[in-house]
Short mmCIF file of C-alpha atoms in Angstrom, two decimals:
data_model
loop_
_atom_site.label_atom_id
_atom_site.label_comp_id
_atom_site.label_asym_id
_atom_site.label_seq_id
_atom_site.Cartn_x
_atom_site.Cartn_y
_atom_site.Cartn_z
CA MET A 1 23.42 77.50 -54.14
CA ARG A 2 25.22 79.82 -51.90
CA CYS A 3 27.25 77.01 -50.48
CA SER A 4 28.51 75.94 -53.84
CA VAL A 5 29.60 79.47 -54.47
CA PHE A 6 31.12 79.77 -51.10
CA PHE A 7 32.88 76.47 -50.57
CA PRO A 8 35.04 75.93 -53.59
CA PRO A 9 37.33 78.84 -52.81
CA LEU A 10 37.65 77.61 -49.23
CA TYR A 11 38.44 74.13 -50.41
CA SER A 12 41.03 75.28 -52.86
CA PHE A 13 42.51 77.48 -50.21
CA SER A 14 43.00 74.50 -47.92
CA THR A 15 44.50 72.38 -50.70
CA LEU A 16 46.82 75.22 -51.45
CA TYR A 17 47.79 75.21 -47.83
CA THR A 18 48.44 71.47 -47.77
CA LEU A 19 50.37 71.77 -51.00
CA GLN A 20 52.47 74.42 -49.36
CA LEU A 21 53.11 72.12 -46.42
CA GLU A 22 53.92 69.26 -48.70
CA LYS A 23 56.35 71.43 -50.57
CA GLN A 24 58.04 72.33 -47.33
CA GLY A 25 58.17 68.67 -46.34
CA LEU A 26 59.77 67.73 -49.63
CA THR A 27 62.36 70.48 -49.41
CA VAL A 28 63.14 69.33 -45.91
CA SER A 29 63.60 65.77 -47.13
CA SER A 30 65.85 66.94 -49.93
CA ARG A 31 67.87 68.89 -47.42
CA ASN A 32 68.04 65.74 -45.34
CA ALA A 33 69.40 63.89 -48.33
CA ASP A 34 72.06 66.55 -48.78
CA SER A 35 73.16 66.21 -45.18
CA LEU A 36 73.22 62.42 -45.56
CA ALA A 37 75.48 62.74 -48.59
CA TYR A 38 77.72 65.05 -46.59
CA SER A 39 77.93 62.58 -43.71
CA LEU A 40 78.83 59.81 -46.15
CA TRP A 41 81.58 61.96 -47.56
CA SER A 42 82.80 62.69 -44.06
CA LEU A 43 83.62 59.00 -43.72
CA LEU A 44 86.35 59.44 -46.32
CA PRO A 45 89.06 60.57 -43.86
CA SER A 46 88.39 57.44 -41.80
CA PHE A 47 88.73 55.30 -44.89
CA CYS A 48 92.05 57.03 -45.54
CA ASN A 49 93.25 55.97 -42.08
CA TYR A 50 95.91 53.40 -43.01
CA PRO A 51 93.95 51.88 -45.93
CA SER A 52 95.14 48.49 -47.08
CA ASP A 53 95.13 49.07 -50.84
CA THR A 54 96.36 52.59 -51.47
CA ALA A 55 98.80 51.69 -54.22
CA LYS A 56 96.20 49.66 -56.10
CA SER A 57 92.99 51.63 -55.72
CA PHE A 58 94.03 55.22 -55.35
CA LYS A 59 93.80 55.79 -59.09
CA ASP A 60 90.04 55.12 -59.11
CA LEU A 61 89.49 57.22 -56.04
CA GLU A 62 91.45 60.06 -57.59
CA ARG A 63 89.01 60.24 -60.50
CA HIS A 64 86.08 60.57 -58.11
CA LEU A 65 87.88 63.13 -56.01
CA ARG A 66 88.77 65.33 -58.94
CA ASN A 67 85.18 65.43 -60.17
CA THR A 68 83.96 66.25 -56.72
CA LEU A 69 86.56 68.96 -56.22
CA LYS A 70 85.26 70.71 -59.29
CA GLU A 71 81.56 70.26 -58.67
CA GLU A 72 80.97 70.34 -54.95
CA PRO A 73 82.56 73.14 -52.96
CA ASP A 74 81.35 71.83 -49.59
CA ILE A 75 83.31 68.62 -49.90
CA ARG A 76 86.67 70.19 -50.76
CA GLY A 77 87.73 70.48 -47.14
CA ILE A 78 87.03 66.81 -46.49
CA ILE A 79 88.98 65.73 -49.55
CA CYS A 80 91.98 67.83 -48.61
CA THR A 81 91.97 66.46 -45.08
CA SER A 82 91.87 62.90 -46.36
CA LEU A 83 94.71 63.44 -48.80
CA GLN A 84 96.81 65.04 -46.11
CA LEU A 85 96.16 62.11 -43.81
CA LEU A 86 97.17 59.61 -46.48
CA ILE A 87 100.38 61.44 -47.30
CA ARG A 88 101.38 62.10 -43.71
CA GLN A 89 100.83 58.56 -42.48
CA ASN A 90 102.69 56.95 -45.34
CA LYS A 91 105.52 59.39 -45.06
CA ASN A 92 105.85 58.81 -41.34
CA ILE A 93 106.12 55.08 -41.88
CA LYS A 94 108.59 55.50 -44.71
CA ASP A 95 110.82 57.74 -42.62
CA SER A 96 110.64 55.95 -39.29
CA ASN A 97 113.35 53.36 -38.90
CA ASP A 98 112.43 52.12 -35.49
CA LYS A 99 108.86 51.16 -34.81
CA ASP A 100 108.99 51.83 -31.09
CA ASP A 101 107.07 55.07 -31.15
CA ILE A 102 104.06 53.74 -33.00
CA GLY A 103 101.56 51.29 -31.71
CA GLN A 104 100.18 52.16 -28.32
CA ASP A 105 96.80 51.44 -29.79
CA MET A 106 95.85 47.80 -30.20
CA ALA A 107 93.84 48.33 -33.36
CA LYS A 108 96.50 50.44 -34.96
CA GLU A 109 99.16 47.91 -34.14
CA GLN A 110 97.21 45.22 -35.88
CA VAL A 111 97.03 47.29 -39.04
CA LEU A 112 100.59 48.51 -38.91
CA VAL A 113 101.90 44.97 -39.07
CA ASN A 114 100.93 44.99 -42.74
CA TYR A 115 102.38 48.44 -43.30
CA SER A 116 106.05 47.94 -43.99
CA GLN A 117 108.32 50.68 -45.29
CA GLN A 118 108.19 49.14 -48.72
CA VAL A 119 104.41 49.28 -48.81
CA ALA A 120 104.50 52.91 -47.71
CA THR A 121 106.99 53.73 -50.46
CA GLU A 122 104.75 52.15 -53.07
CA ASN A 123 101.75 54.03 -51.71
CA LEU A 124 103.64 57.29 -51.88
CA ARG A 125 104.59 56.58 -55.46
CA ALA A 126 100.92 56.09 -56.37
CA LEU A 127 100.07 59.35 -54.60
CA GLU A 128 102.91 61.11 -56.37
CA ILE A 129 101.58 60.13 -59.78
CA SER A 130 98.17 61.57 -58.93
CA ALA A 131 99.54 64.61 -57.14
CA LYS A 132 100.08 66.62 -60.29
CA ASN A 133 96.48 66.28 -61.47
CA LEU A 134 95.05 66.93 -58.05
CA LEU A 135 97.14 70.04 -57.59
CA LYS A 136 96.15 71.28 -61.00
CA ASP A 137 92.49 70.93 -60.10
CA LEU A 138 92.96 72.63 -56.77
CA SER A 139 94.66 75.55 -58.47
CA ASP A 140 91.92 75.71 -61.09
CA VAL A 141 89.35 75.91 -58.35
CA PHE A 142 91.31 78.69 -56.76
CA LEU A 143 91.92 80.63 -59.98
CA LYS A 144 88.35 80.38 -61.17
CA SER A 145 86.77 81.35 -57.88
CA THR A 146 85.38 84.86 -58.14
CA LYS A 147 85.22 87.56 -55.57
CA ASP A 148 84.31 85.58 -52.51
CA ASP A 149 87.45 86.10 -50.52
CA GLY A 150 86.59 83.70 -47.74
CA GLY A 151 86.17 80.77 -50.08
CA CYS A 152 89.25 81.44 -52.08
CA LEU A 153 91.38 81.95 -49.06
CA GLN A 154 90.14 78.69 -47.70
CA VAL A 155 91.12 76.78 -50.81
CA LEU A 156 94.53 78.38 -50.78
CA PHE A 157 95.05 77.48 -47.16
CA LEU A 158 94.11 73.96 -48.01
CA GLN A 159 96.57 74.05 -50.86
CA CYS A 160 99.34 75.30 -48.63
CA THR A 161 98.75 72.59 -46.12
CA ILE A 162 98.43 69.92 -48.72
CA VAL A 163 101.28 71.04 -50.94
CA GLU A 164 104.01 70.85 -48.38
CA PRO A 165 103.86 67.11 -47.73
CA ILE A 166 103.41 66.37 -51.42
CA VAL A 167 106.42 68.47 -52.37
CA HIS A 168 108.50 66.76 -49.75
CA ALA A 169 107.41 63.38 -50.97
CA CYS A 170 107.88 63.97 -54.69
CA SER A 171 110.81 63.31 -56.95
CA HIS A 172 112.68 66.15 -58.65
CA ASN A 173 111.02 65.97 -62.07
CA ILE A 174 107.58 66.54 -60.63
CA LYS A 175 108.88 69.32 -58.42
CA LEU A 176 109.85 71.32 -61.50
CA GLU A 177 106.35 71.07 -62.89
CA PHE A 178 104.95 72.24 -59.59
CA ALA A 179 107.21 75.27 -59.68
CA VAL A 180 105.60 76.42 -62.94
CA LEU A 181 102.17 75.95 -61.43
CA PHE A 182 103.04 78.04 -58.41
CA MET A 183 104.42 80.83 -60.54
CA SER A 184 101.06 81.08 -62.31
CA LEU A 185 99.29 81.14 -58.96
CA PHE A 186 101.66 83.83 -57.78
CA PHE A 187 100.98 86.07 -60.78
CA SER A 188 97.26 85.67 -60.50
CA CYS A 189 97.50 86.79 -56.90
CA CYS A 190 99.52 89.83 -57.96
CA ALA A 191 96.84 90.68 -60.48
CA ARG A 192 94.16 90.51 -57.85
CA MET A 193 96.11 92.56 -55.36
CA CYS A 194 94.91 90.45 -52.51
CA TYR A 195 97.46 91.25 -49.89
CA ALA A 196 96.86 88.29 -47.65
CA ILE A 197 96.94 85.78 -50.47
CA LEU A 198 99.95 87.47 -51.99
CA LYS A 199 101.88 87.10 -48.78
CA LEU A 200 101.02 83.44 -48.54
CA SER A 201 101.90 82.78 -52.11
CA ILE A 202 105.25 84.58 -51.83
CA ALA A 203 106.06 82.43 -48.86
CA LEU A 204 105.09 79.35 -50.81
CA VAL A 205 107.08 80.23 -53.89
CA SER A 206 110.18 81.20 -51.94
CA ALA A 207 110.01 78.03 -49.89
CA PHE A 208 109.64 76.21 -53.12
CA ILE A 209 112.57 77.85 -54.87
CA ILE A 210 114.80 76.97 -51.95
CA GLN A 211 113.54 73.42 -52.29
CA ILE A 212 114.20 73.05 -55.99
CA LEU A 213 117.31 75.21 -56.31
CA PRO A 214 119.65 72.26 -55.77
CA CYS A 215 118.00 70.26 -58.51
CA ILE A 216 118.10 73.21 -60.95
CA ILE A 217 121.82 73.60 -60.29
CA ILE A 218 122.36 69.91 -60.75
CA SER A 219 120.53 69.91 -64.07
CA PHE A 220 122.53 72.94 -65.23
CA THR A 221 125.83 71.34 -64.39
CA HIS A 222 124.68 68.21 -66.14
CA GLY A 223 123.88 70.27 -69.21
CA ILE A 224 127.29 71.94 -69.15
CA LEU A 225 129.05 68.64 -68.73
CA ILE A 226 127.18 67.07 -71.60
CA GLY A 227 127.45 70.18 -73.76
CA MET B 1 78.66 54.78 -24.47
CA GLN B 2 79.53 51.14 -23.85
CA LEU B 3 77.55 50.13 -26.90
CA HIS B 4 79.59 52.65 -28.85
CA THR B 5 82.88 51.10 -27.72
CA CYS B 6 81.59 47.57 -28.21
CA LEU B 7 80.44 48.18 -31.76
CA GLY B 8 83.65 50.07 -32.38
CA SER B 9 85.83 47.13 -31.44
CA ALA B 10 83.63 44.86 -33.52
CA LEU B 11 84.17 47.23 -36.43
CA VAL B 12 87.92 47.19 -35.94
CA ALA B 13 87.98 43.40 -35.80
CA MET B 14 85.71 42.78 -38.79
CA GLY B 15 86.55 45.72 -40.98
CA PRO B 16 83.87 48.06 -42.30
CA GLU B 17 82.83 45.80 -45.16
CA THR B 18 81.70 42.84 -43.07
CA PHE B 19 80.35 45.15 -40.40
CA LEU B 20 78.16 47.06 -42.85
CA SER B 21 76.92 43.83 -44.39
CA PHE B 22 75.61 42.87 -40.94
CA ILE B 23 74.22 46.28 -40.06
CA PRO B 24 73.59 48.15 -43.29
CA LEU B 25 73.21 51.91 -43.20
CA ASN B 26 69.85 51.66 -44.99
CA LEU B 27 70.05 55.25 -46.11
CA GLU B 28 67.85 54.73 -49.12
CA ALA B 29 64.80 53.71 -47.14
CA GLU B 30 61.72 55.90 -47.48
CA ASP B 31 61.54 56.55 -43.77
CA LEU B 32 64.73 57.94 -42.32
CA SER B 33 63.99 56.49 -38.90
CA VAL B 34 64.58 53.01 -40.38
CA SER B 35 68.07 53.85 -41.53
CA ASN B 36 70.97 53.45 -39.19
CA ILE B 37 72.28 56.98 -39.05
CA TRP B 38 73.58 56.36 -35.54
CA LEU B 39 76.35 54.27 -37.09
CA PHE B 40 78.09 57.32 -38.55
CA PRO B 41 79.99 58.43 -35.42
CA ILE B 42 81.14 54.87 -34.76
CA LEU B 43 82.28 54.42 -38.34
CA LYS B 44 84.06 57.74 -38.30
CA GLN B 45 85.92 56.95 -35.15
CA TYR B 46 86.85 53.32 -35.63
CA ILE B 47 87.53 52.64 -39.29
CA VAL B 48 91.16 51.74 -39.71
CA GLY B 49 92.88 49.74 -42.42
CA ALA B 50 89.84 49.63 -44.68
CA ARG B 51 90.01 49.25 -48.44
CA LEU B 52 89.82 52.44 -50.48
CA LYS B 53 88.15 50.37 -53.12
CA TYR B 54 85.17 49.88 -50.86
CA PHE B 55 84.71 53.62 -50.70
CA THR B 56 84.87 54.08 -54.47
CA GLU B 57 82.66 51.10 -55.22
CA GLU B 58 80.04 51.24 -52.48
CA ILE B 59 79.94 54.57 -50.73
CA SER B 60 80.30 56.96 -53.63
CA PRO B 61 77.57 55.31 -55.73
CA MET B 62 75.41 55.55 -52.63
CA ILE B 63 76.14 59.27 -52.44
CA GLY B 64 75.27 59.55 -56.13
CA ARG B 65 71.92 57.81 -55.65
CA ILE B 66 71.00 59.96 -52.68
CA ARG B 67 71.86 63.13 -54.58
CA GLU B 68 69.80 61.95 -57.53
CA LYS B 69 66.83 61.28 -55.30
CA ALA B 70 67.09 64.71 -53.73
CA GLN B 71 67.23 66.29 -57.16
CA LYS B 72 64.15 64.37 -58.28
CA VAL B 73 62.22 65.56 -55.25
CA LEU B 74 63.20 69.13 -55.97
CA ASP B 75 62.11 68.72 -59.59
CA ILE B 76 58.69 67.64 -58.44
CA VAL B 77 58.35 70.62 -56.15
CA PHE B 78 59.51 73.34 -58.50
#
Protein backbone atom coordinates (compact mmCIF):
# COMPACT_ATOMS: atom_id res chain seq x y z
CA MET A 1 0.00 0.00 0.00
CA ARG A 2 2.75 2.28 0.96
CA CYS A 3 4.62 1.48 -2.18
CA SER A 4 1.76 2.45 -4.40
CA VAL A 5 1.58 5.73 -2.60
CA PHE A 6 5.26 6.20 -2.76
CA PHE A 7 6.20 5.09 -6.24
CA PRO A 8 3.94 6.96 -8.60
CA PRO A 9 5.46 10.33 -7.78
CA LEU A 10 8.92 8.88 -8.25
CA TYR A 11 7.94 7.37 -11.55
CA SER A 12 6.40 10.55 -12.82
CA PHE A 13 9.44 12.43 -11.67
CA SER A 14 11.68 10.22 -13.79
CA THR A 15 9.41 10.51 -16.83
CA LEU A 16 9.47 14.23 -16.37
CA TYR A 17 13.21 14.03 -16.35
CA THR A 18 13.35 11.97 -19.53
CA LEU A 19 10.86 14.30 -21.14
CA GLN A 20 13.12 17.16 -20.24
CA LEU A 21 16.05 15.36 -21.83
CA GLU A 22 14.03 14.55 -24.88
CA LYS A 23 13.03 18.16 -25.19
CA GLN A 24 16.65 19.17 -25.04
CA GLY A 25 17.54 16.57 -27.65
CA LEU A 26 14.84 17.85 -29.97
CA THR A 27 15.90 21.46 -29.58
CA VAL A 28 19.44 20.39 -30.31
CA SER A 29 18.31 18.62 -33.46
CA SER A 30 16.34 21.66 -34.55
CA ARG A 31 19.40 23.77 -33.96
CA ASN A 32 21.34 21.28 -36.04
CA ALA A 33 18.83 21.71 -38.82
CA ASP A 34 19.28 25.46 -38.66
CA SER A 35 23.03 25.15 -38.97
CA LEU A 36 22.57 22.74 -41.88
CA ALA A 37 20.37 25.26 -43.66
CA TYR A 38 23.00 27.90 -43.04
CA SER A 39 25.75 25.70 -44.49
CA LEU A 40 23.61 25.06 -47.56
CA TRP A 41 23.14 28.77 -48.01
CA SER A 42 26.87 29.28 -47.62
CA LEU A 43 27.33 27.29 -50.82
CA LEU A 44 25.67 30.12 -52.74
CA PRO A 45 28.86 32.20 -53.22
CA SER A 46 30.53 29.13 -54.72
CA PHE A 47 27.62 28.67 -57.08
CA CYS A 48 28.04 32.32 -58.07
CA ASN A 49 31.67 31.62 -59.01
CA TYR A 50 31.49 31.98 -62.81
CA PRO A 51 28.08 30.28 -63.18
CA SER A 52 27.24 29.12 -66.67
CA ASP A 53 23.67 30.39 -66.91
CA THR A 54 23.54 33.78 -65.21
CA ALA A 55 21.62 35.54 -67.95
CA LYS A 56 18.98 32.80 -68.11
CA SER A 57 18.45 31.78 -64.51
CA PHE A 58 19.21 34.84 -62.46
CA LYS A 59 15.59 35.95 -62.56
CA ASP A 60 14.44 32.87 -60.61
CA LEU A 61 17.26 33.16 -58.16
CA GLU A 62 16.45 36.81 -57.61
CA ARG A 63 12.96 35.92 -56.41
CA HIS A 64 14.37 33.52 -53.84
CA LEU A 65 16.98 35.99 -52.74
CA ARG A 66 14.52 38.79 -52.21
CA ASN A 67 12.28 36.64 -50.04
CA THR A 68 15.24 35.51 -48.02
CA LEU A 69 16.56 39.03 -47.61
CA LYS A 70 13.29 40.03 -46.02
CA GLU A 71 12.78 36.99 -43.84
CA GLU A 72 16.16 35.74 -42.73
CA PRO A 73 18.61 38.26 -41.33
CA ASP A 74 21.43 35.72 -40.91
CA ILE A 75 21.62 35.02 -44.61
CA ARG A 76 21.84 38.63 -45.78
CA GLY A 77 25.62 38.71 -45.61
CA ILE A 78 25.93 35.59 -47.74
CA ILE A 79 23.55 36.97 -50.36
CA CYS A 80 25.41 40.26 -50.58
CA THR A 81 28.73 38.48 -50.96
CA SER A 82 27.37 36.33 -53.76
CA LEU A 83 25.91 39.27 -55.64
CA GLN A 84 29.15 41.17 -55.33
CA LEU A 85 31.06 38.20 -56.66
CA LEU A 86 28.74 37.87 -59.65
CA ILE A 87 28.97 41.54 -60.52
CA ARG A 88 32.71 41.82 -60.03
CA GLN A 89 33.61 38.77 -62.08
CA ASN A 90 31.39 39.67 -64.99
CA LYS A 91 32.58 43.23 -64.96
CA ASN A 92 36.21 42.18 -64.94
CA ILE A 93 35.66 40.00 -67.97
CA LYS A 94 33.71 42.68 -69.77
CA ASP A 95 36.43 45.26 -69.18
CA SER A 96 39.50 43.13 -69.79
CA ASN A 97 40.61 43.21 -73.40
CA ASP A 98 43.55 40.91 -73.11
CA LYS A 99 43.11 37.60 -71.39
CA ASP A 100 46.72 37.25 -70.30
CA ASP A 101 46.18 38.09 -66.67
CA ILE A 102 43.48 35.54 -66.04
CA GLY A 103 43.90 31.82 -66.00
CA GLN A 104 46.75 30.63 -63.86
CA ASP A 105 44.32 28.13 -62.45
CA MET A 106 43.54 25.11 -64.61
CA ALA A 107 39.95 24.81 -63.49
CA LYS A 108 39.27 28.48 -63.93
CA GLU A 109 40.77 28.46 -67.39
CA GLN A 110 38.45 25.69 -68.43
CA VAL A 111 35.44 27.71 -67.34
CA LEU A 112 36.66 31.00 -68.73
CA VAL A 113 36.80 29.58 -72.22
CA ASN A 114 33.01 29.79 -72.24
CA TYR A 115 33.00 33.25 -70.72
CA SER A 116 33.42 35.66 -73.59
CA GLN A 117 32.94 39.40 -73.27
CA GLN A 118 29.58 39.09 -74.94
CA VAL A 119 28.37 36.56 -72.40
CA ALA A 120 29.55 38.80 -69.58
CA THR A 121 27.69 41.75 -71.08
CA GLU A 122 24.50 39.74 -71.26
CA ASN A 123 24.95 38.58 -67.68
CA LEU A 124 25.45 42.13 -66.52
CA ARG A 125 22.29 43.18 -68.31
CA ALA A 126 20.32 40.50 -66.46
CA LEU A 127 21.85 41.67 -63.17
CA GLU A 128 21.06 45.26 -64.04
CA ILE A 129 17.37 44.48 -64.51
CA SER A 130 17.22 42.87 -61.08
CA ALA A 131 19.42 45.44 -59.40
CA LYS A 132 16.64 47.92 -58.83
CA ASN A 133 14.43 45.45 -56.95
CA LEU A 134 17.29 44.06 -54.93
CA LEU A 135 18.43 47.51 -53.91
CA LYS A 136 14.92 48.46 -52.95
CA ASP A 137 14.68 45.44 -50.68
CA LEU A 138 18.05 46.12 -49.13
CA SER A 139 17.02 49.68 -48.38
CA ASP A 140 13.71 48.49 -46.95
CA VAL A 141 15.57 46.17 -44.65
CA PHE A 142 17.75 49.03 -43.57
CA LEU A 143 14.91 51.53 -43.11
CA LYS A 144 12.70 49.14 -41.19
CA SER A 145 15.40 47.90 -38.86
CA THR A 146 14.84 49.35 -35.41
CA LYS A 147 17.32 50.44 -32.85
CA ASP A 148 19.92 47.73 -33.18
CA ASP A 149 22.77 49.81 -34.46
CA GLY A 150 25.09 46.93 -35.18
CA GLY A 151 22.65 45.22 -37.51
CA CYS A 152 21.67 48.31 -39.36
CA LEU A 153 25.20 49.43 -39.83
CA GLN A 154 26.04 46.04 -41.19
CA VAL A 155 23.31 46.19 -43.79
CA LEU A 156 24.40 49.64 -44.81
CA PHE A 157 27.98 48.54 -45.16
CA LEU A 158 26.79 45.72 -47.32
CA GLN A 159 24.81 48.19 -49.35
CA CYS A 160 27.79 50.43 -49.83
CA THR A 161 29.93 47.60 -51.00
CA ILE A 162 27.28 46.21 -53.24
CA VAL A 163 26.04 49.49 -54.65
CA GLU A 164 29.29 50.67 -56.10
CA PRO A 165 29.76 47.89 -58.65
CA ILE A 166 26.08 47.96 -59.57
CA VAL A 167 26.14 51.71 -60.14
CA HIS A 168 29.20 51.40 -62.28
CA ALA A 169 27.61 48.66 -64.30
CA CYS A 170 24.22 50.26 -64.83
CA SER A 171 22.92 52.41 -67.62
CA HIS A 172 21.94 56.04 -67.04
CA ASN A 173 18.17 55.57 -66.71
CA ILE A 174 18.54 53.20 -63.81
CA LYS A 175 21.12 55.45 -62.19
CA LEU A 176 18.52 58.22 -61.89
CA GLU A 177 16.15 55.92 -60.06
CA PHE A 178 18.91 54.94 -57.69
CA ALA A 179 19.59 58.58 -56.93
CA VAL A 180 16.03 59.00 -55.63
CA LEU A 181 16.44 55.93 -53.48
CA PHE A 182 19.64 57.21 -51.95
CA MET A 183 18.10 60.56 -51.16
CA SER A 184 15.42 58.80 -49.11
CA LEU A 185 18.09 56.79 -47.33
CA PHE A 186 20.00 59.98 -46.66
CA PHE A 187 17.00 61.73 -45.10
CA SER A 188 16.15 58.78 -42.93
CA CYS A 189 19.69 58.85 -41.61
CA CYS A 190 19.36 62.56 -40.87
CA ALA A 191 16.19 61.85 -38.95
CA ARG A 192 17.90 59.23 -36.87
CA MET A 193 20.91 61.38 -36.16
CA CYS A 194 23.21 58.44 -36.43
CA TYR A 195 26.49 60.14 -37.03
CA ALA A 196 28.37 57.19 -38.43
CA ILE A 197 25.63 56.23 -40.84
CA LEU A 198 25.12 59.85 -41.81
CA LYS A 199 28.75 60.18 -42.76
CA LEU A 200 28.61 57.06 -44.87
CA SER A 201 25.45 58.10 -46.57
CA ILE A 202 26.77 61.58 -47.36
CA ALA A 203 29.78 60.00 -48.94
CA LEU A 204 27.54 57.71 -50.94
CA VAL A 205 25.22 60.44 -52.14
CA SER A 206 28.03 62.79 -53.07
CA ALA A 207 29.84 60.05 -54.94
CA PHE A 208 26.60 59.34 -56.63
CA ILE A 209 25.85 62.92 -57.63
CA ILE A 210 29.27 63.19 -59.20
CA GLN A 211 28.47 60.01 -61.08
CA ILE A 212 25.12 61.11 -62.44
CA LEU A 213 25.81 64.82 -62.91
CA PRO A 214 26.94 64.35 -66.51
CA CYS A 215 23.77 62.50 -67.41
CA ILE A 216 21.56 65.14 -65.74
CA ILE A 217 23.31 67.85 -67.74
CA ILE A 218 22.92 65.86 -70.90
CA SER A 219 19.20 65.37 -70.32
CA PHE A 220 18.79 69.09 -69.58
CA THR A 221 20.52 70.12 -72.75
CA HIS A 222 18.42 67.63 -74.63
CA GLY A 223 15.31 69.19 -73.14
CA ILE A 224 16.43 72.69 -74.10
CA LEU A 225 17.26 71.61 -77.61
CA ILE A 226 13.92 69.92 -78.08
CA GLY A 227 12.03 72.72 -76.34
CA MET B 1 44.09 16.38 -47.28
CA GLN B 2 44.84 14.40 -50.43
CA LEU B 3 41.32 13.06 -50.44
CA HIS B 4 40.13 16.64 -50.25
CA THR B 5 42.14 17.64 -53.32
CA CYS B 6 41.19 14.49 -55.19
CA LEU B 7 37.48 14.93 -54.62
CA GLY B 8 37.89 18.61 -55.42
CA SER B 9 39.35 17.93 -58.84
CA ALA B 10 36.65 15.36 -59.47
CA LEU B 11 34.10 18.03 -58.59
CA VAL B 12 35.68 20.51 -60.96
CA ALA B 13 35.73 17.98 -63.78
CA MET B 14 32.19 16.69 -63.30
CA GLY B 15 30.43 19.77 -62.06
CA PRO B 16 28.44 19.78 -58.83
CA GLU B 17 25.33 18.22 -60.35
CA THR B 18 26.91 14.94 -61.43
CA PHE B 19 29.12 14.91 -58.36
CA LEU B 20 26.19 15.24 -55.97
CA SER B 21 24.25 12.57 -57.83
CA PHE B 22 27.12 10.17 -57.08
CA ILE B 23 27.65 11.28 -53.49
CA PRO B 24 24.44 12.87 -52.29
CA LEU B 25 24.52 15.11 -49.24
CA ASN B 26 21.80 13.01 -47.57
CA LEU B 27 20.90 15.83 -45.24
CA GLU B 28 17.35 14.66 -44.74
CA ALA B 29 18.30 11.36 -43.16
CA GLU B 30 17.13 10.76 -39.61
CA ASP B 31 20.63 10.18 -38.34
CA LEU B 32 23.01 13.00 -39.12
CA SER B 33 26.01 10.69 -39.11
CA VAL B 34 24.67 9.12 -42.32
CA SER B 35 24.64 12.41 -44.17
CA ASN B 36 27.73 13.61 -45.93
CA ILE B 37 28.35 16.87 -44.14
CA TRP B 38 32.07 16.53 -44.81
CA LEU B 39 31.35 17.43 -48.43
CA PHE B 40 30.57 21.05 -47.56
CA PRO B 41 34.15 22.38 -47.41
CA ILE B 42 35.02 20.64 -50.67
CA LEU B 43 31.93 21.99 -52.38
CA LYS B 44 32.59 25.46 -51.07
CA GLN B 45 36.13 25.49 -52.30
CA TYR B 46 35.84 23.81 -55.67
CA ILE B 47 32.53 24.70 -57.27
CA VAL B 48 33.18 26.74 -60.37
CA GLY B 49 31.05 27.26 -63.45
CA ALA B 50 27.99 25.59 -61.96
CA ARG B 51 24.44 26.35 -63.03
CA LEU B 52 22.53 28.85 -60.91
CA LYS B 53 19.45 26.92 -61.84
CA TYR B 54 20.71 23.97 -59.87
CA PHE B 55 20.83 26.11 -56.77
CA THR B 56 17.30 27.43 -57.21
CA GLU B 57 15.84 24.06 -58.12
CA GLU B 58 17.67 21.67 -55.82
CA ILE B 59 19.42 23.42 -52.98
CA SER B 60 16.82 25.97 -51.96
CA PRO B 61 13.95 23.44 -51.79
CA MET B 62 16.28 21.35 -49.66
CA ILE B 63 16.78 24.32 -47.35
CA GLY B 64 13.01 24.77 -47.23
CA ARG B 65 12.42 21.14 -46.27
CA ILE B 66 15.04 21.23 -43.54
CA ARG B 67 13.58 24.42 -42.10
CA GLU B 68 10.12 22.88 -42.17
CA LYS B 69 11.34 19.82 -40.34
CA ALA B 70 13.02 21.93 -37.68
CA GLN B 71 9.84 23.91 -37.23
CA LYS B 72 7.80 20.73 -36.85
CA VAL B 73 10.14 19.45 -34.17
CA LEU B 74 9.85 22.71 -32.30
CA ASP B 75 6.06 22.54 -32.55
CA ILE B 76 6.12 19.13 -30.92
CA VAL B 77 8.28 20.35 -28.09
CA PHE B 78 6.46 23.55 -27.24
